[in-house]
Amino acid sequence: MRALIVRELSPDLSGVELADIERPLGEVLVRVRAASLNYPDLLMTQGRYQFKPEPPFVSGLEMAGEVVEAPPGSAFAPGDRVRGGAKTGAFADYVALPAASLRKIPDGLDFATAAAMGAAYHTAYVALVEIGGLESGQTVLVHGASGGVGLAACDLAKAMGAKVIAATHREDKLEALRTIARPDAVILNTGHFREEVAELTEGRLCDLVYDPVGGDVFDESTRCVTFGGKLLVIGFVSGRIPEIAVNIPLIKGFSVVGVRAGEYARRFPERGARIADAVDALAAEGRIRPHVDRTLSLDCWREAFVTMQRGEIIGKLVLEP
């Protein structure tokens, strides 16, 4: 089968290639129909993600496809439409996974949309609902709103009845965000955006701030959290890991909370299953739906990675073998 293999870690994808390898062996064999590109996929080719697989490995966190083989009693049968994944292996014609790593695709979702739902919406749900305790009527500031995890957070927060301020550093994405994310407001998160947040919230500021960006955005976000609120640390796509003096959350009465959604599910599997059920139910009811910016052939993997690295997509990019 064909698979996207990271043979060597490199800053410029020079250690990555599409090649023919043996079909994998495992509990449930799935024919991949669509695989969603995530920022950690790029970071792992560079050795910059917290999970550092030893090369060579097949890239790709998540996918959707059809079951080819499944053991008796696994709850899956050949022909079942499933989504799921592991930390690697999704960018290939076939993937072999434990049954616990797979879920049947909710009705109404095609393969591309189902592949785009897993990691982004799981992260958003863990952050906003499980850790953030989001309630209807609260205000959520979402940074990196045009990216996969940011757009998922906007979508989920709206479905939960929150007021959403979508933030991006790209002026050329403001109008598209208004249309796709349907937030209550869209702002540029460059410079001192606290004043605009205060004006939009009539001085109350935000109950939750969802930050996958870090750097200067995190620094200014400490001024945007209301007393008793939470600043949710998702990642650092800006490249700078920020620091905070603890007197700031002490005096302002807010919490800074790290969100590792995948690790959360691994440490608390029952909660992880409940979260997946909740996300699937929201999708089946039509209350949430991932936005797929574009689909590309697996042959165009380099274009996909570079496009994501340049921030030229809104939502998710999907590769089809």
PDB file of N, CA and C in Angstrom, residues 39 141-145 149-150 209-214 217 232-239:
ATOM      1  N   TYR A  39      -2.033  20.169  12.954  1.00  0.00           N
ATOM      2  CA  TYR A  39      -0.751  20.833  13.168  1.00  0.00           C
ATOM      3  C   TYR A  39       0.285  19.911  13.818  1.00  0.00           C
ATOM      4  N   LEU A 141     -13.669  33.764  24.300  1.00  0.00           N
ATOM      5  CA  LEU A 141     -12.756  34.342  23.319  1.00  0.00           C
ATOM      6  C   LEU A 141     -11.924  33.214  22.738  1.00  0.00           C
ATOM      7  N   VAL A 142     -12.026  33.015  21.433  1.00  0.00           N
ATOM      8  CA  VAL A 142     -11.329  31.910  20.759  1.00  0.00           C
ATOM      9  C   VAL A 142     -10.241  32.475  19.858  1.00  0.00           C
ATOM     10  N   HIS A 143      -8.988  32.213  20.200  1.00  0.00           N
ATOM     11  CA  HIS A 143      -7.870  32.600  19.358  1.00  0.00           C
ATOM     12  C   HIS A 143      -7.608  31.523  18.304  1.00  0.00           C
ATOM     13  N   GLY A 144      -6.906  31.923  17.247  1.00  0.00           N
ATOM     14  CA  GLY A 144      -6.646  30.976  16.166  1.00  0.00           C
ATOM     15  C   GLY A 144      -7.937  30.446  15.587  1.00  0.00           C
ATOM     16  N   ALA A 145      -8.960  31.324  15.503  1.00  0.00           N
ATOM     17  CA  ALA A 145     -10.306  30.869  15.167  1.00  0.00           C
ATOM     18  C   ALA A 145     -10.439  30.327  13.751  1.00  0.00           C
ATOM     19  N   VAL A 149      -8.644  23.597  15.252  1.00  0.00           N
ATOM     20  CA  VAL A 149      -9.088  23.519  16.644  1.00  0.00           C
ATOM     21  C   VAL A 149      -9.815  24.789  17.065  1.00  0.00           C
ATOM     22  N   GLY A 150      -9.423  25.928  16.497  1.00  0.00           N
ATOM     23  CA  GLY A 150     -10.092  27.174  16.827  1.00  0.00           C
ATOM     24  C   GLY A 150     -11.502  27.226  16.277  1.00  0.00           C
ATOM     25  N   VAL A 209     -11.041  31.921  27.846  1.00  0.00           N
ATOM     26  CA  VAL A 209     -10.197  32.285  26.711  1.00  0.00           C
ATOM     27  C   VAL A 209      -9.515  31.007  26.232  1.00  0.00           C
ATOM     28  N   TYR A 210      -9.710  30.691  24.965  1.00  0.00           N
ATOM     29  CA  TYR A 210      -9.219  29.458  24.348  1.00  0.00           C
ATOM     30  C   TYR A 210      -8.025  29.840  23.478  1.00  0.00           C
ATOM     31  N   ASP A 211      -6.818  29.398  23.888  1.00  0.00           N
ATOM     32  CA  ASP A 211      -5.603  29.909  23.243  1.00  0.00           C
ATOM     33  C   ASP A 211      -4.685  28.810  22.713  1.00  0.00           C
ATOM     34  N   PRO A 212      -4.766  28.527  21.404  1.00  0.00           N
ATOM     35  CA  PRO A 212      -3.788  27.625  20.793  1.00  0.00           C
ATOM     36  C   PRO A 212      -2.588  28.364  20.209  1.00  0.00           C
ATOM     37  N   VAL A 213      -2.489  29.668  20.445  1.00  0.00           N
ATOM     38  CA  VAL A 213      -1.493  30.500  19.778  1.00  0.00           C
ATOM     39  C   VAL A 213      -0.268  30.755  20.650  1.00  0.00           C
ATOM     40  N   GLY A 214      -0.481  31.175  21.905  1.00  0.00           N
ATOM     41  CA  GLY A 214       0.633  31.493  22.782  1.00  0.00           C
ATOM     42  C   GLY A 214       1.282  32.823  22.434  1.00  0.00           C
ATOM     43  N   VAL A 217      -0.142  36.798  22.033  1.00  0.00           N
ATOM     44  CA  VAL A 217      -1.586  36.617  22.195  1.00  0.00           C
ATOM     45  C   VAL A 217      -1.910  36.174  23.621  1.00  0.00           C
ATOM     46  N   LEU A 232      -7.415  28.974  28.889  1.00  0.00           N
ATOM     47  CA  LEU A 232      -7.170  27.589  28.503  1.00  0.00           C
ATOM     48  C   LEU A 232      -6.015  27.528  27.509  1.00  0.00           C
ATOM     49  N   VAL A 233      -4.918  26.906  27.920  1.00  0.00           N
ATOM     50  CA  VAL A 233      -3.718  26.822  27.090  1.00  0.00           C
ATOM     51  C   VAL A 233      -3.801  25.567  26.224  1.00  0.00           C
ATOM     52  N   ILE A 234      -3.939  25.765  24.916  1.00  0.00           N
ATOM     53  CA  ILE A 234      -4.082  24.650  23.971  1.00  0.00           C
ATOM     54  C   ILE A 234      -2.762  24.345  23.275  1.00  0.00           C
ATOM     55  N   GLY A 235      -1.999  25.395  22.970  1.00  0.00           N
ATOM     56  CA  GLY A 235      -0.738  25.186  22.259  1.00  0.00           C
ATOM     57  C   GLY A 235      -0.032  26.502  22.008  1.00  0.00           C
ATOM     58  N   PHE A 236       1.001  26.438  21.162  1.00  0.00           N
ATOM     59  CA  PHE A 236       1.872  27.598  20.956  1.00  0.00           C
ATOM     60  C   PHE A 236       2.242  27.721  19.477  1.00  0.00           C
ATOM     61  N   VAL A 237       1.241  27.807  18.586  1.00  0.00           N
ATOM     62  CA  VAL A 237       1.559  27.839  17.160  1.00  0.00           C
ATOM     63  C   VAL A 237       2.318  29.100  16.770  1.00  0.00           C
ATOM     64  N   SER A 238       2.315  30.115  17.633  1.00  0.00           N
ATOM     65  CA  SER A 238       3.091  31.320  17.332  1.00  0.00           C
ATOM     66  C   SER A 238       4.586  31.045  17.394  1.00  0.00           C
ATOM     67  N   GLY A 239       4.962  29.976  18.098  1.00  0.00           N
ATOM     68  CA  GLY A 239       6.373  29.620  18.223  1.00  0.00           C
ATOM     69  C   GLY A 239       7.003  30.012  19.549  1.00  0.00           C
TER      70      GLY A 239
END
